[in-house]
mmCIF file with all atom_site columns, C-alpha atoms in Angstrom:
data_model
loop_
_atom_site.group_PDB
_atom_site.id
_atom_site.type_symbol
_atom_site.label_atom_id
_atom_site.label_alt_id
_atom_site.label_comp_id
_atom_site.label_asym_id
_atom_site.label_entity_id
_atom_site.label_seq_id
_atom_site.pdbx_PDB_ins_code
_atom_site.Cartn_x
_atom_site.Cartn_y
_atom_site.Cartn_z
_atom_site.occupancy
_atom_site.B_iso_or_equiv
_atom_site.pdbx_formal_charge
_atom_site.auth_seq_id
_atom_site.auth_comp_id
_atom_site.auth_asym_id
_atom_site.auth_atom_id
_atom_site.pdbx_PDB_model_num
ATOM 1   C CA . MET A 1 1   ? -25.374 -58.363 -38.604 1.00 0.00 ? 9   MET A CA 1
ATOM 2   C CA . GLU A 1 2   ? -22.761 -56.251 -40.364 1.00 0.00 ? 10  GLU A CA 1
ATOM 3   C CA . ASN A 1 3   ? -24.915 -53.111 -40.008 1.00 0.00 ? 11  ASN A CA 1
ATOM 4   C CA . ALA A 1 4   ? -25.411 -53.671 -36.276 1.00 0.00 ? 12  ALA A CA 1
ATOM 5   C CA . GLN A 1 5   ? -21.672 -53.866 -35.763 1.00 0.00 ? 13  GLN A CA 1
ATOM 6   C CA . VAL A 1 6   ? -21.036 -50.711 -37.768 1.00 0.00 ? 14  VAL A CA 1
ATOM 7   C CA . MET A 1 7   ? -23.637 -48.829 -35.704 1.00 0.00 ? 15  MET A CA 1
ATOM 8   C CA . ASN A 1 8   ? -22.097 -49.935 -32.443 1.00 0.00 ? 16  ASN A CA 1
ATOM 9   C CA . THR A 1 9   ? -18.791 -48.087 -32.800 1.00 0.00 ? 17  THR A CA 1
ATOM 10  C CA . PRO A 1 10  ? -20.270 -44.785 -34.030 1.00 0.00 ? 18  PRO A CA 1
ATOM 11  C CA . MET A 1 11  ? -22.722 -44.800 -31.122 1.00 0.00 ? 19  MET A CA 1
ATOM 12  C CA . ALA A 1 12  ? -19.865 -45.380 -28.651 1.00 0.00 ? 20  ALA A CA 1
ATOM 13  C CA . LEU A 1 13  ? -17.828 -42.584 -30.205 1.00 0.00 ? 21  LEU A CA 1
ATOM 14  C CA . GLN A 1 14  ? -20.822 -40.242 -30.105 1.00 0.00 ? 22  GLN A CA 1
ATOM 15  C CA . GLN A 1 15  ? -21.307 -41.033 -26.419 1.00 0.00 ? 23  GLN A CA 1
ATOM 16  C CA . PHE A 1 16  ? -17.715 -40.112 -25.661 1.00 0.00 ? 24  PHE A CA 1
ATOM 17  C CA . ILE A 1 17  ? -17.859 -36.953 -27.784 1.00 0.00 ? 25  ILE A CA 1
ATOM 18  C CA . ALA A 1 18  ? -20.991 -35.889 -25.883 1.00 0.00 ? 26  ALA A CA 1
ATOM 19  C CA . MET A 1 19  ? -19.298 -36.597 -22.555 1.00 0.00 ? 27  MET A CA 1
ATOM 20  C CA . HIS A 1 20  ? -16.257 -34.551 -23.534 1.00 0.00 ? 28  HIS A CA 1
ATOM 21  C CA . THR A 1 21  ? -18.507 -31.720 -24.749 1.00 0.00 ? 29  THR A CA 1
ATOM 22  C CA . SER A 1 22  ? -20.050 -31.794 -21.316 1.00 0.00 ? 30  SER A CA 1
ATOM 23  C CA . ARG A 1 23  ? -16.645 -31.879 -19.620 1.00 0.00 ? 31  ARG A CA 1
ATOM 24  C CA . ILE A 1 24  ? -15.500 -28.871 -21.663 1.00 0.00 ? 32  ILE A CA 1
ATOM 25  C CA . GLU A 1 25  ? -18.607 -26.858 -20.790 1.00 0.00 ? 33  GLU A CA 1
ATOM 26  C CA . GLY A 1 26  ? -18.666 -28.009 -17.187 1.00 0.00 ? 34  GLY A CA 1
ATOM 27  C CA . TYR A 1 27  ? -15.023 -27.365 -16.420 1.00 0.00 ? 35  TYR A CA 1
ATOM 28  C CA . THR A 1 28  ? -15.153 -23.999 -18.212 1.00 0.00 ? 36  THR A CA 1
ATOM 29  C CA . LYS A 1 29  ? -18.106 -22.989 -15.999 1.00 0.00 ? 37  LYS A CA 1
ATOM 30  C CA . ALA A 1 30  ? -16.414 -24.392 -12.902 1.00 0.00 ? 38  ALA A CA 1
ATOM 31  C CA . GLN A 1 31  ? -13.246 -22.479 -13.732 1.00 0.00 ? 39  GLN A CA 1
ATOM 32  C CA . GLU A 1 32  ? -15.252 -19.238 -13.923 1.00 0.00 ? 40  GLU A CA 1
ATOM 33  C CA . HIS A 1 33  ? -17.006 -19.890 -10.599 1.00 0.00 ? 41  HIS A CA 1
ATOM 34  C CA . THR A 1 34  ? -14.095 -20.814 -8.375  1.00 0.00 ? 42  THR A CA 1
ATOM 35  C CA . GLN A 1 35  ? -11.777 -18.397 -6.636  1.00 0.00 ? 43  GLN A CA 1
ATOM 36  C CA . ASP A 1 36  ? -9.177  -21.068 -5.866  1.00 0.00 ? 44  ASP A CA 1
ATOM 37  C CA . GLU A 1 37  ? -6.226  -20.722 -8.288  1.00 0.00 ? 45  GLU A CA 1
ATOM 38  C CA . ASN A 1 38  ? -5.268  -24.395 -8.032  1.00 0.00 ? 46  ASN A CA 1
ATOM 39  C CA . LEU A 1 39  ? -8.770  -25.434 -9.020  1.00 0.00 ? 47  LEU A CA 1
ATOM 40  C CA . LYS A 1 40  ? -8.877  -22.862 -11.835 1.00 0.00 ? 48  LYS A CA 1
ATOM 41  C CA . ASN A 1 41  ? -5.703  -24.411 -13.262 1.00 0.00 ? 49  ASN A CA 1
ATOM 42  C CA . LEU A 1 42  ? -7.034  -27.939 -12.773 1.00 0.00 ? 50  LEU A CA 1
ATOM 43  C CA . PHE A 1 43  ? -10.357 -27.149 -14.466 1.00 0.00 ? 51  PHE A CA 1
ATOM 44  C CA . GLY A 1 44  ? -8.577  -25.364 -17.319 1.00 0.00 ? 52  GLY A CA 1
ATOM 45  C CA . ASN A 1 45  ? -6.281  -28.353 -17.896 1.00 0.00 ? 53  ASN A CA 1
ATOM 46  C CA . LEU A 1 46  ? -9.184  -30.801 -17.798 1.00 0.00 ? 54  LEU A CA 1
ATOM 47  C CA . SER A 1 47  ? -11.165 -28.682 -20.254 1.00 0.00 ? 55  SER A CA 1
ATOM 48  C CA . GLN A 1 48  ? -8.215  -28.547 -22.668 1.00 0.00 ? 56  GLN A CA 1
ATOM 49  C CA . GLN A 1 49  ? -7.728  -32.283 -22.386 1.00 0.00 ? 57  GLN A CA 1
ATOM 50  C CA . ALA A 1 50  ? -11.413 -32.880 -23.116 1.00 0.00 ? 58  ALA A CA 1
ATOM 51  C CA . GLU A 1 51  ? -11.089 -30.719 -26.247 1.00 0.00 ? 59  GLU A CA 1
ATOM 52  C CA . GLN A 1 52  ? -8.126  -32.785 -27.426 1.00 0.00 ? 60  GLN A CA 1
ATOM 53  C CA . PHE A 1 53  ? -9.949  -36.043 -26.715 1.00 0.00 ? 61  PHE A CA 1
ATOM 54  C CA . GLN A 1 54  ? -13.067 -34.806 -28.467 1.00 0.00 ? 62  GLN A CA 1
ATOM 55  C CA . LYS A 1 55  ? -11.089 -33.771 -31.552 1.00 0.00 ? 63  LYS A CA 1
ATOM 56  C CA . LYS A 1 56  ? -9.425  -37.197 -31.779 1.00 0.00 ? 64  LYS A CA 1
ATOM 57  C CA . LEU A 1 57  ? -12.752 -39.004 -31.338 1.00 0.00 ? 65  LEU A CA 1
ATOM 58  C CA . MET A 1 58  ? -14.361 -36.850 -34.021 1.00 0.00 ? 66  MET A CA 1
ATOM 59  C CA . GLU A 1 59  ? -11.547 -37.839 -36.388 1.00 0.00 ? 67  GLU A CA 1
ATOM 60  C CA . GLU A 1 60  ? -12.315 -41.489 -35.617 1.00 0.00 ? 68  GLU A CA 1
ATOM 61  C CA . LEU A 1 61  ? -16.053 -40.868 -36.130 1.00 0.00 ? 69  LEU A CA 1
ATOM 62  C CA . THR A 1 62  ? -15.553 -39.375 -39.605 1.00 0.00 ? 70  THR A CA 1
ATOM 63  C CA . GLN A 1 63  ? -14.837 -42.895 -40.834 1.00 0.00 ? 71  GLN A CA 1
ATOM 64  C CA . TYR A 1 64  ? -18.558 -43.603 -40.433 1.00 0.00 ? 72  TYR A CA 1
ATOM 65  C CA . GLY A 1 65  ? -19.963 -40.918 -42.754 1.00 0.00 ? 73  GLY A CA 1
ATOM 66  C CA . ASP A 1 66  ? -23.448 -39.762 -41.771 1.00 0.00 ? 74  ASP A CA 1
ATOM 67  C CA . ALA A 1 67  ? -22.905 -40.791 -38.161 1.00 0.00 ? 75  ALA A CA 1
ATOM 68  C CA . THR A 1 68  ? -20.989 -37.535 -37.699 1.00 0.00 ? 76  THR A CA 1
ATOM 69  C CA . HIS A 1 69  ? -24.180 -35.554 -38.318 1.00 0.00 ? 77  HIS A CA 1
ATOM 70  C CA . SER A 1 70  ? -26.266 -37.071 -35.577 1.00 0.00 ? 78  SER A CA 1
ATOM 71  C CA . ASN A 1 71  ? -27.688 -34.864 -32.887 1.00 0.00 ? 79  ASN A CA 1
ATOM 72  C CA . VAL A 1 72  ? -26.533 -35.251 -29.302 1.00 0.00 ? 80  VAL A CA 1
ATOM 73  C CA . ASN A 1 73  ? -29.364 -34.721 -26.876 1.00 0.00 ? 81  ASN A CA 1
ATOM 74  C CA . LYS A 1 74  ? -28.069 -32.301 -24.254 1.00 0.00 ? 82  LYS A CA 1
ATOM 75  C CA . GLU A 1 75  ? -31.280 -32.679 -22.285 1.00 0.00 ? 83  GLU A CA 1
ATOM 76  C CA . ASN A 1 76  ? -30.371 -36.202 -21.183 1.00 0.00 ? 84  ASN A CA 1
ATOM 77  C CA . GLU A 1 77  ? -29.726 -37.058 -17.562 1.00 0.00 ? 85  GLU A CA 1
ATOM 78  C CA . PHE A 1 78  ? -25.948 -36.999 -17.849 1.00 0.00 ? 86  PHE A CA 1
ATOM 79  C CA . PHE A 1 79  ? -25.987 -33.330 -18.865 1.00 0.00 ? 87  PHE A CA 1
ATOM 80  C CA . LYS A 1 80  ? -28.560 -32.407 -16.189 1.00 0.00 ? 88  LYS A CA 1
ATOM 81  C CA . ILE A 1 81  ? -26.522 -34.055 -13.450 1.00 0.00 ? 89  ILE A CA 1
ATOM 82  C CA . TRP A 1 82  ? -23.309 -32.565 -14.787 1.00 0.00 ? 90  TRP A CA 1
ATOM 83  C CA . ASP A 1 83  ? -24.808 -29.058 -14.885 1.00 0.00 ? 91  ASP A CA 1
ATOM 84  C CA . LYS A 1 84  ? -26.009 -29.432 -11.291 1.00 0.00 ? 92  LYS A CA 1
ATOM 85  C CA . ALA A 1 85  ? -22.571 -30.627 -10.169 1.00 0.00 ? 93  ALA A CA 1
ATOM 86  C CA . VAL A 1 86  ? -20.928 -27.678 -11.917 1.00 0.00 ? 94  VAL A CA 1
ATOM 87  C CA . SER A 1 87  ? -23.338 -25.159 -10.412 1.00 0.00 ? 95  SER A CA 1
ATOM 88  C CA . ASP A 1 88  ? -22.621 -26.670 -7.006  1.00 0.00 ? 96  ASP A CA 1
ATOM 89  C CA . PHE A 1 89  ? -18.934 -25.828 -7.404  1.00 0.00 ? 97  PHE A CA 1
ATOM 90  C CA . ALA A 1 90  ? -19.721 -22.178 -6.688  1.00 0.00 ? 98  ALA A CA 1
ATOM 91  C CA . ASP A 1 91  ? -19.290 -21.170 -3.051  1.00 0.00 ? 99  ASP A CA 1
ATOM 92  C CA . LYS A 1 92  ? -17.844 -24.543 -2.075  1.00 0.00 ? 100 LYS A CA 1
ATOM 93  C CA . PRO A 1 93  ? -14.526 -25.115 -0.376  1.00 0.00 ? 101 PRO A CA 1
ATOM 94  C CA . ALA A 1 94  ? -11.780 -26.377 -2.657  1.00 0.00 ? 102 ALA A CA 1
ATOM 95  C CA . PHE A 1 95  ? -11.922 -29.914 -1.308  1.00 0.00 ? 103 PHE A CA 1
ATOM 96  C CA . THR A 1 96  ? -15.594 -30.263 -2.209  1.00 0.00 ? 104 THR A CA 1
ATOM 97  C CA . ALA A 1 97  ? -15.115 -29.121 -5.777  1.00 0.00 ? 105 ALA A CA 1
ATOM 98  C CA . ALA A 1 98  ? -12.077 -31.368 -6.132  1.00 0.00 ? 106 ALA A CA 1
ATOM 99  C CA . GLU A 1 99  ? -14.010 -34.302 -4.706  1.00 0.00 ? 107 GLU A CA 1
ATOM 100 C CA . VAL A 1 100 ? -16.858 -33.818 -7.160  1.00 0.00 ? 108 VAL A CA 1
ATOM 101 C CA . CYS A 1 101 ? -14.300 -33.418 -9.961  1.00 0.00 ? 109 CYS A CA 1
ATOM 102 C CA . ARG A 1 102 ? -12.647 -36.718 -9.018  1.00 0.00 ? 110 ARG A CA 1
ATOM 103 C CA . PHE A 1 103 ? -15.998 -38.412 -8.943  1.00 0.00 ? 111 PHE A CA 1
ATOM 104 C CA . VAL A 1 104 ? -16.936 -37.073 -12.376 1.00 0.00 ? 112 VAL A CA 1
ATOM 105 C CA . GLU A 1 105 ? -13.603 -38.222 -13.800 1.00 0.00 ? 113 GLU A CA 1
ATOM 106 C CA . LYS A 1 106 ? -14.036 -41.668 -12.225 1.00 0.00 ? 114 LYS A CA 1
ATOM 107 C CA . THR A 1 107 ? -17.474 -41.868 -13.827 1.00 0.00 ? 115 THR A CA 1
ATOM 108 C CA . VAL A 1 108 ? -15.994 -41.033 -17.233 1.00 0.00 ? 116 VAL A CA 1
ATOM 109 C CA . VAL A 1 109 ? -13.251 -43.655 -16.720 1.00 0.00 ? 117 VAL A CA 1
ATOM 110 C CA . GLU A 1 110 ? -15.868 -46.245 -15.790 1.00 0.00 ? 118 GLU A CA 1
ATOM 111 C CA . THR A 1 111 ? -17.852 -45.349 -18.906 1.00 0.00 ? 119 THR A CA 1
ATOM 112 C CA . TYR A 1 112 ? -14.743 -45.897 -21.010 1.00 0.00 ? 120 TYR A CA 1
ATOM 113 C CA . ARG A 1 113 ? -14.106 -49.271 -19.358 1.00 0.00 ? 121 ARG A CA 1
ATOM 114 C CA . ILE A 1 114 ? -17.665 -50.496 -19.832 1.00 0.00 ? 122 ILE A CA 1
ATOM 115 C CA . THR A 1 115 ? -17.852 -49.293 -23.420 1.00 0.00 ? 123 THR A CA 1
ATOM 116 C CA . ILE A 1 116 ? -14.508 -50.826 -24.389 1.00 0.00 ? 124 ILE A CA 1
ATOM 117 C CA . GLU A 1 117 ? -15.554 -54.147 -22.855 1.00 0.00 ? 125 GLU A CA 1
ATOM 118 C CA . ASN A 1 118 ? -19.017 -54.160 -24.481 1.00 0.00 ? 126 ASN A CA 1
ATOM 119 C CA . THR A 1 119 ? -18.308 -52.833 -27.968 1.00 0.00 ? 127 THR A CA 1
ATOM 120 C CA . SER A 1 120 ? -17.235 -55.874 -29.936 1.00 0.00 ? 128 SER A CA 1
ATOM 121 C CA . ASP A 1 121 ? -16.620 -54.162 -33.270 1.00 0.00 ? 129 ASP A CA 1
ATOM 122 C CA . LEU A 1 122 ? -14.114 -51.514 -32.238 1.00 0.00 ? 130 LEU A CA 1
ATOM 123 C CA . PRO A 1 123 ? -11.415 -51.173 -34.883 1.00 0.00 ? 131 PRO A CA 1
ATOM 124 C CA . GLU A 1 124 ? -7.921  -51.542 -33.446 1.00 0.00 ? 132 GLU A CA 1
ATOM 125 C CA . THR A 1 125 ? -7.091  -47.836 -33.884 1.00 0.00 ? 133 THR A CA 1
ATOM 126 C CA . THR A 1 126 ? -10.293 -46.777 -32.103 1.00 0.00 ? 134 THR A CA 1
ATOM 127 C CA . HIS A 1 127 ? -9.695  -49.322 -29.352 1.00 0.00 ? 135 HIS A CA 1
ATOM 128 C CA . ASP A 1 128 ? -6.135  -47.992 -28.895 1.00 0.00 ? 136 ASP A CA 1
ATOM 129 C CA . THR A 1 129 ? -7.403  -44.383 -28.833 1.00 0.00 ? 137 THR A CA 1
ATOM 130 C CA . LEU A 1 130 ? -10.000 -45.194 -26.201 1.00 0.00 ? 138 LEU A CA 1
ATOM 131 C CA . LEU A 1 131 ? -7.528  -47.113 -24.046 1.00 0.00 ? 139 LEU A CA 1
ATOM 132 C CA . SER A 1 132 ? -5.019  -44.264 -24.285 1.00 0.00 ? 140 SER A CA 1
ATOM 133 C CA . GLN A 1 133 ? -7.652  -41.709 -23.283 1.00 0.00 ? 141 GLN A CA 1
ATOM 134 C CA . GLN A 1 134 ? -8.814  -43.925 -20.427 1.00 0.00 ? 142 GLN A CA 1
ATOM 135 C CA . THR A 1 135 ? -5.243  -44.164 -19.148 1.00 0.00 ? 143 THR A CA 1
ATOM 136 C CA . LEU A 1 136 ? -4.845  -40.377 -19.233 1.00 0.00 ? 144 LEU A CA 1
ATOM 137 C CA . LEU A 1 137 ? -8.154  -39.931 -17.412 1.00 0.00 ? 145 LEU A CA 1
ATOM 138 C CA . GLU A 1 138 ? -6.988  -42.352 -14.739 1.00 0.00 ? 146 GLU A CA 1
ATOM 139 C CA . ALA A 1 139 ? -3.800  -40.317 -14.402 1.00 0.00 ? 147 ALA A CA 1
ATOM 140 C CA . ASN A 1 140 ? -5.947  -37.207 -13.850 1.00 0.00 ? 148 ASN A CA 1
ATOM 141 C CA . ILE A 1 141 ? -7.600  -38.896 -10.883 1.00 0.00 ? 149 ILE A CA 1
ATOM 142 C CA . GLU A 1 142 ? -4.216  -39.878 -9.465  1.00 0.00 ? 150 GLU A CA 1
ATOM 143 C CA . LYS A 1 143 ? -2.940  -36.301 -9.827  1.00 0.00 ? 151 LYS A CA 1
ATOM 144 C CA . MET A 1 144 ? -6.016  -34.921 -8.089  1.00 0.00 ? 152 MET A CA 1
ATOM 145 C CA . THR A 1 145 ? -5.685  -37.450 -5.283  1.00 0.00 ? 153 THR A CA 1
ATOM 146 C CA . GLY A 1 146 ? -2.055  -36.532 -4.746  1.00 0.00 ? 154 GLY A CA 1
ATOM 147 C CA . LYS A 1 147 ? -2.576  -32.782 -4.370  1.00 0.00 ? 155 LYS A CA 1
ATOM 148 C CA . PRO A 1 148 ? -2.162  -31.914 -0.676  1.00 0.00 ? 156 PRO A CA 1
ATOM 149 C CA . ASP A 1 149 ? -4.084  -28.644 -1.047  1.00 0.00 ? 157 ASP A CA 1
ATOM 150 C CA . LEU A 1 150 ? -7.081  -30.597 -2.327  1.00 0.00 ? 158 LEU A CA 1
ATOM 151 C CA . GLU A 1 151 ? -6.919  -33.209 0.425   1.00 0.00 ? 159 GLU A CA 1
ATOM 152 C CA . ASN A 1 152 ? -7.433  -33.427 4.156   1.00 0.00 ? 160 ASN A CA 1
ATOM 153 C CA . PRO A 1 153 ? -10.059 -30.748 4.771   1.00 0.00 ? 161 PRO A CA 1
ATOM 154 C CA . SER A 1 154 ? -10.946 -30.003 8.365   1.00 0.00 ? 162 SER A CA 1
ATOM 155 C CA . GLU A 1 155 ? -13.521 -32.319 9.919   1.00 0.00 ? 163 GLU A CA 1
ATOM 156 C CA . GLU A 1 156 ? -15.897 -29.381 10.393  1.00 0.00 ? 164 GLU A CA 1
ATOM 157 C CA . LYS A 1 157 ? -15.885 -28.507 6.699   1.00 0.00 ? 165 LYS A CA 1
ATOM 158 C CA . LYS A 1 158 ? -16.201 -32.170 5.754   1.00 0.00 ? 166 LYS A CA 1
ATOM 159 C CA . ASP A 1 159 ? -19.323 -32.620 7.872   1.00 0.00 ? 167 ASP A CA 1
ATOM 160 C CA . GLU A 1 160 ? -20.989 -29.553 6.320   1.00 0.00 ? 168 GLU A CA 1
ATOM 161 C CA . ASN A 1 161 ? -20.911 -31.041 2.825   1.00 0.00 ? 169 ASN A CA 1
ATOM 162 C CA . VAL A 1 162 ? -21.017 -34.820 3.261   1.00 0.00 ? 170 VAL A CA 1
ATOM 163 C CA . LYS A 1 163 ? -24.742 -35.190 2.586   1.00 0.00 ? 171 LYS A CA 1
ATOM 164 C CA . GLU A 1 164 ? -24.635 -33.044 -0.535  1.00 0.00 ? 172 GLU A CA 1
ATOM 165 C CA . GLN A 1 165 ? -21.598 -34.911 -1.887  1.00 0.00 ? 173 GLN A CA 1
ATOM 166 C CA . ASN A 1 166 ? -23.288 -38.231 -1.252  1.00 0.00 ? 174 ASN A CA 1
ATOM 167 C CA . ASP A 1 167 ? -26.426 -37.077 -3.010  1.00 0.00 ? 175 ASP A CA 1
ATOM 168 C CA . GLN A 1 168 ? -24.362 -36.086 -6.058  1.00 0.00 ? 176 GLN A CA 1
ATOM 169 C CA . ARG A 1 169 ? -22.591 -39.448 -6.051  1.00 0.00 ? 177 ARG A CA 1
ATOM 170 C CA . VAL A 1 170 ? -25.854 -41.356 -5.831  1.00 0.00 ? 178 VAL A CA 1
ATOM 171 C CA . ALA A 1 171 ? -27.302 -39.330 -8.722  1.00 0.00 ? 179 ALA A CA 1
ATOM 172 C CA . PHE A 1 172 ? -24.302 -40.189 -10.925 1.00 0.00 ? 180 PHE A CA 1
ATOM 173 C CA . VAL A 1 173 ? -24.352 -43.872 -10.012 1.00 0.00 ? 181 VAL A CA 1
ATOM 174 C CA . GLN A 1 174 ? -28.090 -44.240 -10.543 1.00 0.00 ? 182 GLN A CA 1
ATOM 175 C CA . ASN A 1 175 ? -28.045 -42.520 -13.922 1.00 0.00 ? 183 ASN A CA 1
ATOM 176 C CA . PRO A 1 176 ? -28.211 -45.228 -16.609 1.00 0.00 ? 184 PRO A CA 1
ATOM 177 C CA . ALA A 1 177 ? -27.476 -42.696 -19.365 1.00 0.00 ? 185 ALA A CA 1
ATOM 178 C CA . LEU A 1 178 ? -23.851 -42.671 -18.231 1.00 0.00 ? 186 LEU A CA 1
ATOM 179 C CA . TYR A 1 179 ? -23.411 -46.254 -19.320 1.00 0.00 ? 187 TYR A CA 1
#
Protein backbone atom coordinates (compact mmCIF):
# COMPACT_ATOMS: atom_id res chain seq x y z
CA MET A 1 0.00 0.00 0.00
CA GLU A 2 2.83 2.38 0.86
CA ASN A 3 4.43 1.87 -2.58
CA ALA A 4 1.16 2.61 -4.40
CA GLN A 5 0.82 5.90 -2.56
CA VAL A 6 4.40 6.91 -3.31
CA MET A 7 3.87 6.17 -7.02
CA ASN A 8 0.72 8.24 -7.17
CA THR A 9 2.31 11.62 -6.48
CA PRO A 10 5.27 11.19 -8.87
CA MET A 11 2.89 10.16 -11.64
CA ALA A 12 0.76 13.25 -11.02
CA LEU A 13 3.82 15.49 -11.04
CA GLN A 14 5.09 13.88 -14.25
CA GLN A 15 1.70 14.50 -15.87
CA PHE A 16 1.88 18.19 -15.00
CA ILE A 17 5.50 18.48 -16.11
CA ALA A 18 4.55 16.93 -19.45
CA MET A 19 1.60 19.31 -19.82
CA HIS A 20 3.80 22.31 -19.10
CA THR A 21 6.42 21.05 -21.56
CA SER A 22 3.64 20.95 -24.10
CA ARG A 23 2.44 24.43 -23.13
CA ILE A 24 5.98 25.81 -23.50
CA GLU A 25 6.43 24.26 -26.94
CA GLY A 26 2.91 25.09 -28.07
CA TYR A 27 2.89 28.70 -26.98
CA THR A 28 6.38 29.23 -28.40
CA LYS A 29 5.18 27.91 -31.77
CA ALA A 30 1.97 29.93 -31.55
CA GLN A 31 3.97 33.06 -30.74
CA GLU A 32 6.07 32.51 -33.87
CA HIS A 33 3.02 31.98 -36.08
CA THR A 34 0.83 34.91 -35.08
CA GLN A 35 1.12 38.44 -36.40
CA ASP A 36 -1.03 39.90 -33.62
CA GLU A 37 1.20 41.66 -31.06
CA ASN A 38 -1.27 41.16 -28.21
CA LEU A 39 -1.32 37.43 -28.85
CA LYS A 40 2.47 37.30 -29.17
CA ASN A 41 2.75 38.89 -25.72
CA LEU A 42 0.08 36.60 -24.29
CA PHE A 43 1.72 33.46 -25.69
CA GLY A 44 5.15 34.61 -24.48
CA ASN A 45 3.83 35.21 -20.96
CA LEU A 46 2.06 31.84 -20.88
CA SER A 47 5.21 30.08 -22.08
CA GLN A 48 7.30 31.76 -19.37
CA GLN A 49 4.74 30.85 -16.74
CA ALA A 50 4.77 27.23 -17.90
CA GLU A 51 8.57 27.19 -17.57
CA GLN A 52 8.31 28.49 -14.00
CA PHE A 53 5.62 25.95 -13.13
CA GLN A 54 7.61 23.14 -14.69
CA LYS A 55 10.75 24.09 -12.75
CA LYS A 56 8.84 24.11 -9.45
CA LEU A 57 7.20 20.76 -10.20
CA MET A 58 10.56 19.24 -11.12
CA GLU A 59 11.90 20.39 -7.74
CA GLU A 60 8.96 18.62 -6.08
CA LEU A 61 9.58 15.50 -8.18
CA THR A 62 13.23 15.22 -7.14
CA GLN A 63 11.99 14.04 -3.74
CA TYR A 64 11.06 10.77 -5.44
CA GLY A 65 14.48 9.75 -6.78
CA ASP A 66 14.30 7.59 -9.90
CA ALA A 67 10.88 8.97 -10.79
CA THR A 68 12.66 12.00 -12.23
CA HIS A 69 14.24 9.83 -14.91
CA SER A 70 11.06 8.47 -16.41
CA ASN A 71 10.30 9.08 -20.04
CA VAL A 72 7.34 11.22 -21.03
CA ASN A 73 5.65 9.90 -24.13
CA LYS A 74 5.22 12.87 -26.45
CA GLU A 75 3.30 10.71 -28.90
CA ASN A 76 0.27 10.55 -26.61
CA GLU A 77 -3.05 12.09 -27.58
CA PHE A 78 -2.59 15.22 -25.47
CA PHE A 79 0.49 16.21 -27.44
CA LYS A 80 -1.11 15.35 -30.79
CA ILE A 81 -4.17 17.46 -30.05
CA TRP A 82 -2.05 20.27 -28.67
CA ASP A 83 0.16 20.30 -31.78
CA LYS A 84 -2.91 20.43 -34.00
CA ALA A 85 -4.37 23.30 -31.99
CA VAL A 86 -1.09 25.21 -32.20
CA SER A 87 -0.76 24.67 -35.95
CA ASP A 88 -4.32 25.92 -36.32
CA PHE A 89 -3.31 29.25 -34.74
CA ALA A 90 -1.59 30.23 -37.99
CA ASP A 91 -3.75 32.31 -40.33
CA LYS A 92 -6.57 32.59 -37.81
CA PRO A 93 -8.09 35.82 -36.55
CA ALA A 94 -6.99 36.84 -33.07
CA PHE A 95 -10.27 35.84 -31.46
CA THR A 96 -9.98 32.27 -32.69
CA ALA A 97 -6.46 31.81 -31.36
CA ALA A 98 -7.46 33.40 -28.06
CA GLU A 99 -10.52 31.17 -27.83
CA VAL A 100 -8.43 28.04 -28.39
CA CYS A 101 -5.90 29.34 -25.86
CA ARG A 102 -8.63 29.85 -23.25
CA PHE A 103 -9.93 26.36 -23.90
CA VAL A 104 -6.46 24.84 -23.52
CA GLU A 105 -5.92 26.72 -20.26
CA LYS A 106 -9.34 25.61 -18.99
CA THR A 107 -8.39 22.02 -19.83
CA VAL A 108 -5.16 22.36 -17.85
CA VAL A 109 -7.07 23.86 -14.89
CA GLU A 110 -9.55 20.99 -15.00
CA THR A 111 -6.67 18.50 -15.04
CA TYR A 112 -5.24 20.18 -11.94
CA ARG A 113 -8.63 20.05 -10.20
CA ILE A 114 -9.20 16.38 -10.98
CA THR A 115 -5.67 15.37 -10.03
CA ILE A 116 -5.73 17.27 -6.74
CA GLU A 117 -9.06 15.67 -5.84
CA ASN A 118 -7.97 12.15 -6.81
CA THR A 119 -4.39 11.99 -5.53
CA SER A 120 -4.74 11.01 -1.90
CA ASP A 121 -1.05 10.98 -1.00
CA LEU A 122 -0.06 14.50 -2.00
CA PRO A 123 2.33 15.96 0.55
CA GLU A 124 1.15 19.31 1.89
CA THR A 125 3.86 21.26 0.06
CA THR A 126 3.01 19.60 -3.26
CA HIS A 127 -0.70 20.13 -2.66
CA ASP A 128 -0.06 23.83 -1.94
CA THR A 129 2.12 24.16 -5.05
CA LEU A 130 -0.55 22.60 -7.25
CA LEU A 131 -3.31 24.76 -5.76
CA SER A 132 -1.21 27.88 -6.24
CA GLN A 133 -0.50 26.99 -9.87
CA GLN A 134 -4.17 26.19 -10.46
CA THR A 135 -5.15 29.61 -9.10
CA LEU A 136 -2.65 31.35 -11.40
CA LEU A 137 -3.94 29.37 -14.38
CA GLU A 138 -7.50 30.40 -13.51
CA ALA A 139 -6.31 34.02 -13.39
CA ASN A 140 -4.89 33.59 -16.91
CA ILE A 141 -8.32 32.62 -18.16
CA GLU A 142 -9.88 35.63 -16.46
CA LYS A 143 -7.28 37.95 -18.01
CA MET A 144 -7.91 36.50 -21.46
CA THR A 145 -11.65 36.82 -21.04
CA GLY A 146 -11.31 40.46 -20.03
CA LYS A 147 -9.28 41.58 -23.04
CA PRO A 148 -11.56 43.61 -25.31
CA ASP A 149 -9.31 43.09 -28.34
CA LEU A 150 -9.69 39.33 -27.94
CA GLU A 151 -13.46 39.46 -27.50
CA ASN A 152 -16.51 40.32 -29.57
CA PRO A 153 -15.42 39.33 -33.07
CA SER A 154 -17.76 40.16 -35.91
CA GLU A 155 -20.56 37.66 -36.50
CA GLU A 156 -19.18 36.94 -39.97
CA LYS A 157 -15.77 35.93 -38.63
CA LYS A 158 -17.38 33.92 -35.84
CA ASP A 159 -19.43 31.87 -38.28
CA GLU A 160 -16.39 31.05 -40.42
CA ASN A 161 -14.62 29.28 -37.56
CA VAL A 162 -17.34 27.91 -35.30
CA LYS A 163 -17.23 24.36 -36.64
CA GLU A 164 -13.45 24.14 -36.43
CA GLN A 165 -13.44 25.51 -32.87
CA ASN A 166 -16.12 23.04 -31.84
CA ASP A 167 -14.16 20.16 -33.37
CA GLN A 168 -11.09 21.19 -31.37
CA ARG A 169 -13.11 21.42 -28.17
CA VAL A 170 -14.65 18.00 -28.72
CA ALA A 171 -11.21 16.49 -29.34
CA PHE A 172 -9.91 17.91 -26.05
CA VAL A 173 -12.94 16.80 -24.06
CA GLN A 174 -12.93 13.28 -25.50
CA ASN A 175 -9.22 12.75 -24.88
CA PRO A 176 -8.87 10.60 -21.76
CA ALA A 177 -5.09 11.19 -21.65
CA LEU A 178 -5.79 14.69 -20.35
CA TYR A 179 -7.19 13.30 -17.13
